[in-house]
Every structure is written in C-alpha cells, then in structure tokens.
Tab-separated table of C-alpha atoms in Angstrom:
chain	number	residue	atom	x	y	z
A	1	UNK	CA	69.485	-2.693	-63.531
A	2	UNK	CA	71.691	-5.726	-64.048
A	3	UNK	CA	71.787	-6.307	-60.244
A	4	UNK	CA	67.990	-6.270	-60.135
A	5	UNK	CA	67.812	-8.758	-62.993
A	6	UNK	CA	70.278	-11.072	-61.206
A	7	UNK	CA	68.207	-10.935	-57.985
A	8	UNK	CA	65.039	-11.677	-59.924
A	9	UNK	CA	66.711	-14.615	-61.692
A	10	UNK	CA	67.969	-15.968	-58.366
A	11	UNK	CA	64.478	-15.705	-56.868
A	12	UNK	CA	63.008	-17.635	-59.814
A	13	UNK	CA	65.715	-20.304	-59.520
A	14	UNK	CA	65.146	-20.712	-55.783
A	15	UNK	CA	61.333	-20.658	-55.934
A	16	UNK	CA	60.954	-24.436	-56.501
A	17	UNK	CA	63.114	-25.091	-53.405
A	18	UNK	CA	61.119	-22.593	-51.327
A	19	UNK	CA	57.852	-24.105	-52.541
A	20	UNK	CA	59.120	-27.621	-51.752
A	21	UNK	CA	60.086	-26.599	-48.215
A	22	UNK	CA	56.711	-24.918	-47.762
A	23	UNK	CA	54.916	-28.023	-48.994
A	24	UNK	CA	56.950	-30.214	-46.610
A	25	UNK	CA	56.014	-27.986	-43.695
A	26	UNK	CA	52.377	-28.064	-44.774
A	27	UNK	CA	52.443	-31.864	-44.587
A	28	UNK	CA	54.004	-31.963	-41.095
A	29	UNK	CA	52.426	-30.958	-37.814
A	30	UNK	CA	54.028	-30.657	-34.374
A	31	UNK	CA	52.023	-29.833	-31.251
A	32	UNK	CA	53.024	-28.856	-27.722
A	33	UNK	CA	50.406	-29.751	-25.103
A	34	UNK	CA	49.939	-30.879	-21.521
A	35	UNK	CA	48.085	-30.508	-18.233
A	36	UNK	CA	48.968	-28.592	-15.068
A	37	UNK	CA	46.890	-29.807	-12.103
A	38	UNK	CA	47.561	-28.707	-8.525
A	39	UNK	CA	45.387	-28.989	-5.396
A	40	UNK	CA	45.501	-28.097	-1.714
A	41	UNK	CA	44.260	-30.296	1.119
A	42	UNK	CA	44.946	-33.644	2.785
A	43	UNK	CA	45.959	-36.840	1.010
A	44	UNK	CA	45.930	-40.301	2.576
A	45	UNK	CA	48.645	-42.277	0.810
A	46	UNK	CA	49.416	-45.983	1.110
A	47	UNK	CA	52.794	-47.725	0.841
A	48	UNK	CA	53.764	-50.234	-1.867
A	49	UNK	CA	51.092	-52.762	-2.861
A	50	UNK	CA	50.813	-55.515	-0.231
A	51	UNK	CA	50.989	-58.284	-2.878
A	52	UNK	CA	54.359	-57.199	-4.267
A	53	UNK	CA	57.482	-57.019	-2.146
A	54	UNK	CA	59.870	-54.072	-2.285
A	55	UNK	CA	63.274	-53.334	-0.855
A	56	UNK	CA	61.632	-52.151	2.365
A	57	UNK	CA	58.860	-54.757	2.477
A	58	UNK	CA	55.132	-54.328	1.959
A	59	UNK	CA	53.014	-52.183	4.230
A	60	UNK	CA	49.394	-51.108	4.571
A	61	UNK	CA	50.188	-48.126	6.777
A	62	UNK	CA	48.258	-45.021	5.707
A	63	UNK	CA	49.973	-41.632	5.947
A	64	UNK	CA	47.796	-38.497	5.841
A	65	UNK	CA	49.698	-35.490	4.529
A	66	UNK	CA	48.337	-31.937	4.506
A	67	UNK	CA	49.682	-29.477	1.969
A	68	UNK	CA	49.820	-28.710	-1.751
A	69	UNK	CA	49.590	-31.802	-3.969
A	70	UNK	CA	50.156	-32.490	-7.647
A	71	UNK	CA	47.390	-33.971	-9.787
A	72	UNK	CA	44.139	-34.089	-7.833
A	73	UNK	CA	42.353	-35.165	-11.039
A	74	UNK	CA	45.065	-35.605	-13.704
A	75	UNK	CA	48.768	-36.167	-13.113
A	76	UNK	CA	50.478	-33.091	-14.565
A	77	UNK	CA	52.500	-33.674	-17.733
A	78	UNK	CA	54.153	-32.001	-20.715
A	79	UNK	CA	53.894	-33.466	-24.203
A	80	UNK	CA	55.100	-33.079	-27.784
A	81	UNK	CA	53.591	-34.932	-30.737
A	82	UNK	CA	53.977	-34.741	-34.459
A	83	UNK	CA	52.625	-36.215	-37.681
A	84	UNK	CA	54.112	-36.254	-41.175
A	85	UNK	CA	51.989	-37.154	-44.186
A	86	UNK	CA	53.991	-39.645	-46.239
A	87	UNK	CA	51.391	-39.964	-48.968
A	88	UNK	CA	49.238	-42.883	-50.014
A	89	UNK	CA	47.350	-42.830	-46.713
A	90	UNK	CA	50.555	-43.475	-44.723
A	91	UNK	CA	51.849	-41.161	-41.994
A	92	UNK	CA	54.745	-41.089	-39.540
A	93	UNK	CA	54.020	-40.165	-35.917
A	94	UNK	CA	55.944	-39.468	-32.755
A	95	UNK	CA	54.924	-38.714	-29.147
A	96	UNK	CA	57.073	-37.545	-26.215
A	97	UNK	CA	55.373	-37.074	-22.824
A	98	UNK	CA	56.919	-36.357	-19.439
A	99	UNK	CA	55.195	-36.449	-16.056
A	100	UNK	CA	55.905	-33.504	-13.792
A	101	UNK	CA	55.232	-32.534	-10.193
A	102	UNK	CA	53.903	-29.009	-10.472
A	103	UNK	CA	53.847	-28.585	-6.675
A	104	UNK	CA	57.626	-28.978	-6.448
A	105	UNK	CA	58.640	-28.122	-10.019
A	106	UNK	CA	60.362	-31.464	-10.617
A	107	UNK	CA	59.980	-33.999	-13.417
A	108	UNK	CA	58.410	-37.434	-13.023
A	109	UNK	CA	55.977	-38.792	-10.431
A	110	UNK	CA	58.765	-40.161	-8.232
A	111	UNK	CA	62.528	-40.652	-8.201
A	112	UNK	CA	62.162	-43.873	-10.238
A	113	UNK	CA	60.571	-42.161	-13.266
A	114	UNK	CA	62.649	-41.502	-16.362
A	115	UNK	CA	62.054	-38.113	-17.988
A	116	UNK	CA	59.809	-39.388	-20.805
A	117	UNK	CA	58.097	-42.033	-18.631
A	118	UNK	CA	54.543	-41.216	-19.776
A	119	UNK	CA	55.225	-42.007	-23.445
A	120	UNK	CA	58.113	-41.928	-25.903
A	121	UNK	CA	57.198	-43.520	-29.246
A	122	UNK	CA	57.672	-43.315	-32.987
A	123	UNK	CA	55.656	-45.241	-35.541
A	124	UNK	CA	53.642	-45.524	-38.734
A	125	UNK	CA	49.871	-45.257	-39.230
A	126	UNK	CA	47.622	-46.060	-42.169
A	127	UNK	CA	44.597	-48.051	-43.215
A	128	UNK	CA	46.102	-51.090	-41.465
A	129	UNK	CA	46.036	-49.300	-38.094
A	130	UNK	CA	49.091	-48.072	-36.224
A	131	UNK	CA	52.410	-49.542	-35.080
A	132	UNK	CA	54.549	-47.765	-32.482
A	133	UNK	CA	57.907	-48.574	-30.888
A	134	UNK	CA	59.306	-47.206	-27.622
A	135	UNK	CA	57.556	-46.506	-24.322
A	136	UNK	CA	53.906	-47.223	-25.174
A	137	UNK	CA	50.717	-46.805	-23.174
A	138	UNK	CA	49.852	-50.131	-21.501
A	139	UNK	CA	46.725	-51.683	-23.155
A	140	UNK	CA	45.648	-53.080	-19.763
A	141	UNK	CA	45.620	-49.554	-18.361
A	142	UNK	CA	43.855	-48.211	-21.465
A	143	UNK	CA	41.068	-50.781	-20.926
A	144	UNK	CA	40.287	-49.407	-17.443
A	145	UNK	CA	39.956	-45.724	-18.389
A	146	UNK	CA	36.574	-45.712	-20.229
A	147	UNK	CA	34.849	-47.798	-17.505
A	148	UNK	CA	36.043	-45.819	-14.481
A	149	UNK	CA	33.865	-42.957	-13.246
A	150	UNK	CA	37.045	-41.011	-12.491
A	151	UNK	CA	38.990	-42.132	-15.554
A	152	UNK	CA	42.721	-42.254	-14.907
A	153	UNK	CA	42.657	-40.319	-11.633
A	154	UNK	CA	45.618	-41.943	-9.873
A	155	UNK	CA	44.770	-40.432	-6.480
A	156	UNK	CA	41.032	-41.051	-6.164
A	157	UNK	CA	39.925	-43.789	-8.623
A	158	UNK	CA	39.928	-47.092	-6.637
A	159	UNK	CA	40.751	-49.448	-9.516
A	160	UNK	CA	43.602	-47.198	-10.637
A	161	UNK	CA	44.976	-46.971	-7.068
A	162	UNK	CA	44.867	-50.731	-6.583
A	163	UNK	CA	46.258	-51.831	-9.944
A	164	UNK	CA	48.596	-49.085	-11.132
A	165	UNK	CA	48.894	-45.816	-9.203
A	166	UNK	CA	51.981	-44.724	-11.045
A	167	UNK	CA	53.788	-48.017	-10.687
A	168	UNK	CA	54.683	-47.023	-7.101
A	169	UNK	CA	51.800	-48.204	-4.918
A	170	UNK	CA	49.808	-50.401	-7.297
A	171	UNK	CA	49.849	-54.182	-7.649
A	172	UNK	CA	50.887	-54.318	-11.311
A	173	UNK	CA	54.518	-55.147	-12.069
A	174	UNK	CA	54.093	-53.218	-15.339
A	175	UNK	CA	53.403	-49.471	-15.174
A	176	UNK	CA	50.802	-47.481	-17.151
A	177	UNK	CA	53.423	-47.298	-19.911
A	178	UNK	CA	55.479	-50.225	-21.208
A	179	UNK	CA	59.145	-49.472	-21.820
A	180	UNK	CA	61.041	-51.326	-24.588
A	181	UNK	CA	57.769	-52.246	-26.300
A	182	UNK	CA	56.048	-52.618	-29.661
A	183	UNK	CA	52.322	-51.833	-29.811
A	184	UNK	CA	49.809	-52.395	-32.592
A	185	UNK	CA	46.465	-50.562	-32.637
A	186	UNK	CA	43.715	-51.677	-34.997
A	187	UNK	CA	41.649	-49.251	-37.065
A	188	UNK	CA	38.110	-48.574	-35.822
A	189	UNK	CA	35.971	-51.469	-37.104
A	190	UNK	CA	32.283	-50.618	-36.574
A	191	UNK	CA	33.008	-49.312	-33.079
A	192	UNK	CA	35.580	-51.989	-32.143
A	193	UNK	CA	39.253	-51.149	-31.531
A	194	UNK	CA	42.065	-53.282	-30.160
A	195	UNK	CA	45.625	-52.946	-28.859
A	196	UNK	CA	48.383	-55.525	-28.487
A	197	UNK	CA	51.775	-54.735	-26.920
A	198	UNK	CA	54.921	-56.804	-26.400
A	199	UNK	CA	57.584	-55.710	-23.905
A	200	UNK	CA	61.111	-57.041	-24.361
A	201	UNK	CA	62.958	-58.530	-21.395
A	202	UNK	CA	66.190	-56.619	-22.096
A	203	UNK	CA	68.086	-58.985	-19.791
A	204	UNK	CA	65.460	-58.908	-17.005
A	205	UNK	CA	63.962	-62.341	-16.485
A	206	UNK	CA	63.762	-64.950	-19.206
A	207	UNK	CA	60.533	-64.049	-21.020
A	208	UNK	CA	58.578	-61.201	-22.578
A	209	UNK	CA	55.716	-59.268	-20.989
A	210	UNK	CA	52.592	-58.650	-23.036
A	211	UNK	CA	49.255	-56.867	-22.760
A	212	UNK	CA	46.146	-56.562	-24.929
A	213	UNK	CA	42.816	-54.745	-24.891
A	214	UNK	CA	39.571	-54.714	-26.853
A	215	UNK	CA	36.945	-51.990	-26.685
A	216	UNK	CA	33.527	-51.348	-28.183
A	217	UNK	CA	32.231	-47.785	-28.206
A	218	UNK	CA	28.881	-47.403	-29.895
A	219	UNK	CA	26.545	-44.567	-28.953
A	220	UNK	CA	25.889	-44.581	-25.199
A	221	UNK	CA	27.444	-48.041	-24.631
A	222	UNK	CA	31.096	-48.776	-23.845
A	223	UNK	CA	32.455	-52.286	-23.206
A	224	UNK	CA	36.151	-53.004	-22.592
A	225	UNK	CA	38.327	-56.005	-21.826
A	226	UNK	CA	42.037	-56.154	-21.087
A	227	UNK	CA	44.702	-58.617	-20.031
A	228	UNK	CA	48.331	-58.459	-19.020
A	229	UNK	CA	51.045	-61.039	-18.401
A	230	UNK	CA	54.318	-60.112	-16.670
A	231	UNK	CA	57.282	-62.455	-16.535
A	232	UNK	CA	59.946	-59.899	-15.665
A	233	UNK	CA	60.076	-56.584	-13.834
A	234	UNK	CA	60.886	-53.857	-16.369
A	235	UNK	CA	63.158	-50.843	-15.791
A	236	UNK	CA	63.613	-48.626	-13.883
A	237	UNK	CA	63.321	-51.352	-11.214
A	238	UNK	CA	66.634	-52.848	-10.162
A	239	UNK	CA	65.356	-56.415	-9.865
A	240	UNK	CA	66.172	-58.942	-12.598
A	241	UNK	CA	64.249	-61.763	-10.886
A	242	UNK	CA	61.641	-63.719	-12.847
A	243	UNK	CA	57.989	-63.012	-12.034
A	244	UNK	CA	54.719	-64.729	-12.822
A	245	UNK	CA	51.835	-62.267	-12.692
A	246	UNK	CA	48.622	-62.270	-14.747
A	247	UNK	CA	45.900	-59.627	-14.748
A	248	UNK	CA	42.631	-59.098	-16.557
A	249	UNK	CA	39.780	-56.582	-16.454
A	250	UNK	CA	36.259	-56.491	-17.878
A	251	UNK	CA	34.089	-53.386	-17.716
A	252	UNK	CA	31.117	-51.555	-19.172
A	253	UNK	CA	29.514	-48.126	-19.041
A	254	UNK	CA	26.209	-46.753	-20.285
A	255	UNK	CA	25.282	-43.100	-20.711
A	256	UNK	CA	21.615	-42.470	-19.898
A	257	UNK	CA	21.983	-38.777	-20.664
A	258	UNK	CA	22.025	-37.054	-17.302
A	259	UNK	CA	23.706	-40.012	-15.578
A	260	UNK	CA	26.447	-42.350	-16.819
A	261	UNK	CA	26.838	-45.636	-14.919
A	262	UNK	CA	30.021	-47.720	-15.024
A	263	UNK	CA	31.287	-50.984	-13.543
A	264	UNK	CA	34.477	-53.031	-13.799
A	265	UNK	CA	35.900	-56.234	-12.368
A	266	UNK	CA	39.589	-57.148	-12.356
A	267	UNK	CA	41.891	-59.811	-10.954
A	268	UNK	CA	45.616	-59.807	-10.200
A	269	UNK	CA	47.091	-63.306	-9.981
A	270	UNK	CA	50.590	-63.734	-8.521
A	271	UNK	CA	51.386	-67.371	-9.255
A	272	UNK	CA	55.080	-67.632	-8.354
A	273	UNK	CA	56.529	-67.242	-4.893
A	274	UNK	CA	59.518	-65.153	-6.006
A	275	UNK	CA	59.107	-61.499	-5.147
A	276	UNK	CA	55.734	-61.894	-3.444
A	277	UNK	CA	54.502	-60.957	0.002
A	278	UNK	CA	53.839	-62.978	2.131
A	279	UNK	CA	56.048	-65.178	-0.071
A	280	UNK	CA	53.336	-67.480	-1.377
A	281	UNK	CA	51.052	-67.301	-4.442
A	282	UNK	CA	48.117	-64.926	-3.913
A	283	UNK	CA	45.282	-63.363	-5.876
A	284	UNK	CA	43.415	-60.040	-5.715
A	285	UNK	CA	39.796	-59.628	-6.797
A	286	UNK	CA	38.844	-56.032	-7.578
A	287	UNK	CA	35.265	-54.884	-8.279
A	288	UNK	CA	34.428	-51.211	-8.838
A	289	UNK	CA	31.201	-49.329	-9.551
A	290	UNK	CA	30.627	-45.651	-10.250
A	291	UNK	CA	28.589	-42.901	-11.838
A	292	UNK	CA	29.030	-39.449	-13.299
A	293	UNK	CA	26.148	-36.994	-13.469
A	294	UNK	CA	25.417	-33.410	-14.366
A	295	UNK	CA	24.763	-31.510	-11.139
A	296	UNK	CA	24.091	-27.821	-11.508
A	297	UNK	CA	26.850	-26.206	-13.579
A	298	UNK	CA	29.335	-29.054	-13.043
A	299	UNK	CA	29.880	-32.809	-13.024
A	300	UNK	CA	29.510	-35.105	-10.022
A	301	UNK	CA	31.687	-38.240	-9.787
A	302	UNK	CA	31.000	-41.097	-7.356
A	303	UNK	CA	32.859	-44.410	-7.197
A	304	UNK	CA	33.566	-47.282	-4.818
A	305	UNK	CA	35.925	-50.252	-5.042
A	306	UNK	CA	37.379	-53.114	-3.047
A	307	UNK	CA	40.591	-55.160	-3.285
A	308	UNK	CA	40.359	-58.555	-1.576
A	309	UNK	CA	43.651	-60.463	-1.596
A	310	UNK	CA	43.651	-64.194	-0.812
A	311	UNK	CA	46.356	-66.795	-0.279
A	312	UNK	CA	45.792	-69.174	-3.181
A	313	UNK	CA	46.639	-72.431	-1.400
A	314	UNK	CA	44.330	-71.913	1.598
A	315	UNK	CA	41.825	-69.313	0.379
A	316	UNK	CA	42.499	-67.293	3.531
A	317	UNK	CA	42.162	-63.525	3.248
A	318	UNK	CA	45.546	-61.799	3.281
A	319	UNK	CA	44.092	-58.271	3.317
A	320	UNK	CA	40.968	-56.377	2.316
A	321	UNK	CA	41.106	-52.769	1.120
A	322	UNK	CA	37.992	-50.626	0.547
A	323	UNK	CA	37.786	-47.192	-1.065
A	324	UNK	CA	34.940	-44.706	-1.572
A	325	UNK	CA	35.561	-41.481	-3.536
A	326	UNK	CA	33.519	-38.475	-4.637
A	327	UNK	CA	34.373	-35.461	-6.743
A	328	UNK	CA	32.823	-32.369	-8.257
A	329	UNK	CA	34.333	-30.653	-11.307
A	330	UNK	CA	33.256	-27.234	-12.581
A	331	UNK	CA	34.475	-26.050	-15.998
A	332	UNK	CA	35.463	-22.424	-16.183
A	333	UNK	CA	36.273	-22.926	-19.878
A	334	UNK	CA	37.120	-25.688	-22.338
A	335	UNK	CA	40.619	-25.843	-20.870
A	336	UNK	CA	40.245	-24.920	-17.193
A	337	UNK	CA	38.416	-26.724	-14.350
A	338	UNK	CA	38.167	-26.178	-10.628
A	339	UNK	CA	37.306	-29.154	-8.466
A	340	UNK	CA	36.783	-30.676	-5.021
A	341	UNK	CA	37.630	-34.321	-4.230
A	342	UNK	CA	36.913	-36.547	-1.208
A	343	UNK	CA	38.012	-40.107	-0.370
A	344	UNK	CA	37.871	-42.568	2.502
A	345	UNK	CA	40.082	-45.657	2.362
A	346	UNK	CA	40.452	-48.416	4.936
A	347	UNK	CA	41.936	-51.860	5.388
A	348	UNK	CA	39.245	-53.974	7.033
A	349	UNK	CA	41.751	-56.847	7.331
A	350	UNK	CA	45.549	-56.825	7.115
A	351	UNK	CA	48.433	-59.323	6.952
A	352	UNK	CA	49.614	-60.734	10.282
A	353	UNK	CA	52.975	-59.031	9.726
A	354	UNK	CA	51.396	-55.548	9.774
A	355	UNK	CA	52.449	-53.622	12.917
A	356	UNK	CA	49.580	-53.052	15.343
A	357	UNK	CA	50.515	-49.359	15.468
A	358	UNK	CA	50.115	-48.896	11.697
A	359	UNK	CA	47.296	-46.553	10.686
A	360	UNK	CA	44.838	-48.655	8.656
A	361	UNK	CA	42.441	-45.995	7.344
A	362	UNK	CA	42.671	-42.499	5.995
A	363	UNK	CA	40.675	-39.565	4.645
A	364	UNK	CA	41.585	-37.377	1.701
A	365	UNK	CA	40.104	-34.030	0.681
A	366	UNK	CA	41.356	-31.551	-1.891
A	367	UNK	CA	40.322	-28.455	-3.818
A	368	UNK	CA	42.271	-27.635	-6.943
A	369	UNK	CA	42.540	-26.282	-10.444
A	370	UNK	CA	43.363	-28.124	-13.676
A	371	UNK	CA	44.438	-26.373	-16.866
A	372	UNK	CA	45.030	-28.103	-20.210
A	373	UNK	CA	47.087	-26.394	-22.913
C-alpha cells in the first residue's frame, strides 16, 4: 500500500515535467521528405558553359549517352525540415537538403557537390518575413522557376540548362544555392514577395556576391524579376580569382485555364577578362517561351530557348545555342508521376577554337517515374 502511494506521489510530482515535454513536442515539427526520379533513355549532355573557362577549357561538344539517368523531371533529393513555435508569432526553422543520384546510389549531382548542397539553413520567421543563414536557395534561380514551362527541370528546361544546370554546365558562377549566405524573404504583401541574399567572399576574391528577386502572383498572372552579381567564385570551386559577372531575368506567365503560357528573357554579362573564354568580355542573351496544357489524363509541356553569346567589343557572335523540349507527365497519384521527355539541342554557330570533329547537336529522349515522399 505504501509502495503504491509512493508511486502515485512520484507520478503527480513528475506530471508537470511530462506535460511540459509534451507541450514542447506539440510546438515543434520535423519532416522528412524528398523526391526520387529515375528515367531510361538517351541524354545529350554539353560540357562546361562556353562563356566560363574551366580547368579543361570550354567546349560545345555534345555527348549522347544511352542508359539509366537520374532526374528526368526533378533532380532527386532527400530533405529534413523543422519548425519550432517560439511564441508571439515568432518561429525557428531549419532545412537540410541533399541531392542524390538515384541511378548510381551516390550523393550529390557531381563530385564537386557537398552533401547538403541543395540547402542547409537555420533562421527565424515572423510577421517581418524570414531570415535564414547557411546555404540558401539563390533568388535569381527562384525567379526563373514560376515562368518556365518545365520549372526547375535541369535536363530539359532551356533557361535552366543555359544559366544554371547544377553549377556544372551553366553560365552562372553562382549555383542554384548560395553557400555562406544570408537571405531575407519578405512576407506576402498583396501578392508580392521578395528575396535578397548576400554571399560572403570567405577569402575568395575581394567582394561579396548578391542576388535578389521580386515576384507577383495574383490569380492567373505571375510576373517575376531577378538579378545576380558575382565578384568571386564560391566553394567548392578551387579558384580564388576575382570575377565580374552580372545576370538578370524578367518573366511572366498567364493561366488561361486549359493552357498556361510563359515567357522569360535573361542576360549574362561577363565584364572582366579574368576567367572568361575566349578571354575577352562577352554577353549572353537568353529568351525562352513555353506552355503547359491539359492533354487527356496528363499534362503537356512545350518550351524553346536560345542562348546567343557575343563578344562585347566587336558585337561578333561567339556561339549560338538553340534548344527545343517537350514532355508529357501523367499522375498516377498525388505523389507519383510517369513521364516521357524529348529534346533537340544544337549549336548553330561555335567559337573558332571548337574542334571541327566536335558533335554540335544532340537528341535526348527519356521515359521515367518520379515519386515524392
């Protein structure tokens, strides 16, 4: 009897602690999520962007590879995110996201990716908006997503291929995520939202990189604008040389119901000679148009883009790259899609240094499955 009374007294004494722990858990949320996307077919890949030099030099040679490929629509990734309610409308947030190659079972998109290359941030959110520190999504990249018929498809969306493409084959010195950065996101103000990010040099070059975006999303209309300025090449690149690259994009999309039309125009301006091919200032002009439409039980995607690079001093064309892509996605459920993708890409003009034997056009075709969890 006395033992039972002691146990009961202990339970009463501990109940406030148990309730406090329960309340703390009730105010915190952690989620595991991601996408696994794998396709089979042929992919026509292109070497590093012709406007930016690499250790091996720039090339426009197209290589067509048949096999099983990662990310025909979305680059596969694994993510963890959490939110803690701090009270008074304030919350703490974290996000950890890692790219992965599901076809080979390895992490990252390439050997240069760190494990949490997609995002690794912690921050505070409230009525003022949100502030995050770490590896943040690049506002310039975020501005292109809503006005691209294929969104962030790194394999088939022309504007993504030209400008970013995983920081491996795109023109941008800065990747889709900005390491060593601080980003502020505004609250939604009557359909308007904005992002501003500053990327520290960390001993690479003499100045900071920055990017910003502004978007309006009201009913069927979407309008976005973004800009980016790079004055150093961020990790994991080995170079510590100073750069001088400026980019901007302006785009819009309108949903007519059955059909959604989109268009975007971007420029990439390489103003300094250091690190550039062919070693002189050059500029790319990138228009893209596209549409998505309901077709039968699925969604049709069509898009076309062009990258025309000119030598700034003479106005002569350095190279011209043209891409046409089409895709069809069928949803088996809210989480699972099957799809077919097609693309033709060609260089209608190339730098004089390009070997005559280099393949200057390529076709891609894939069928795959994408599952979100």
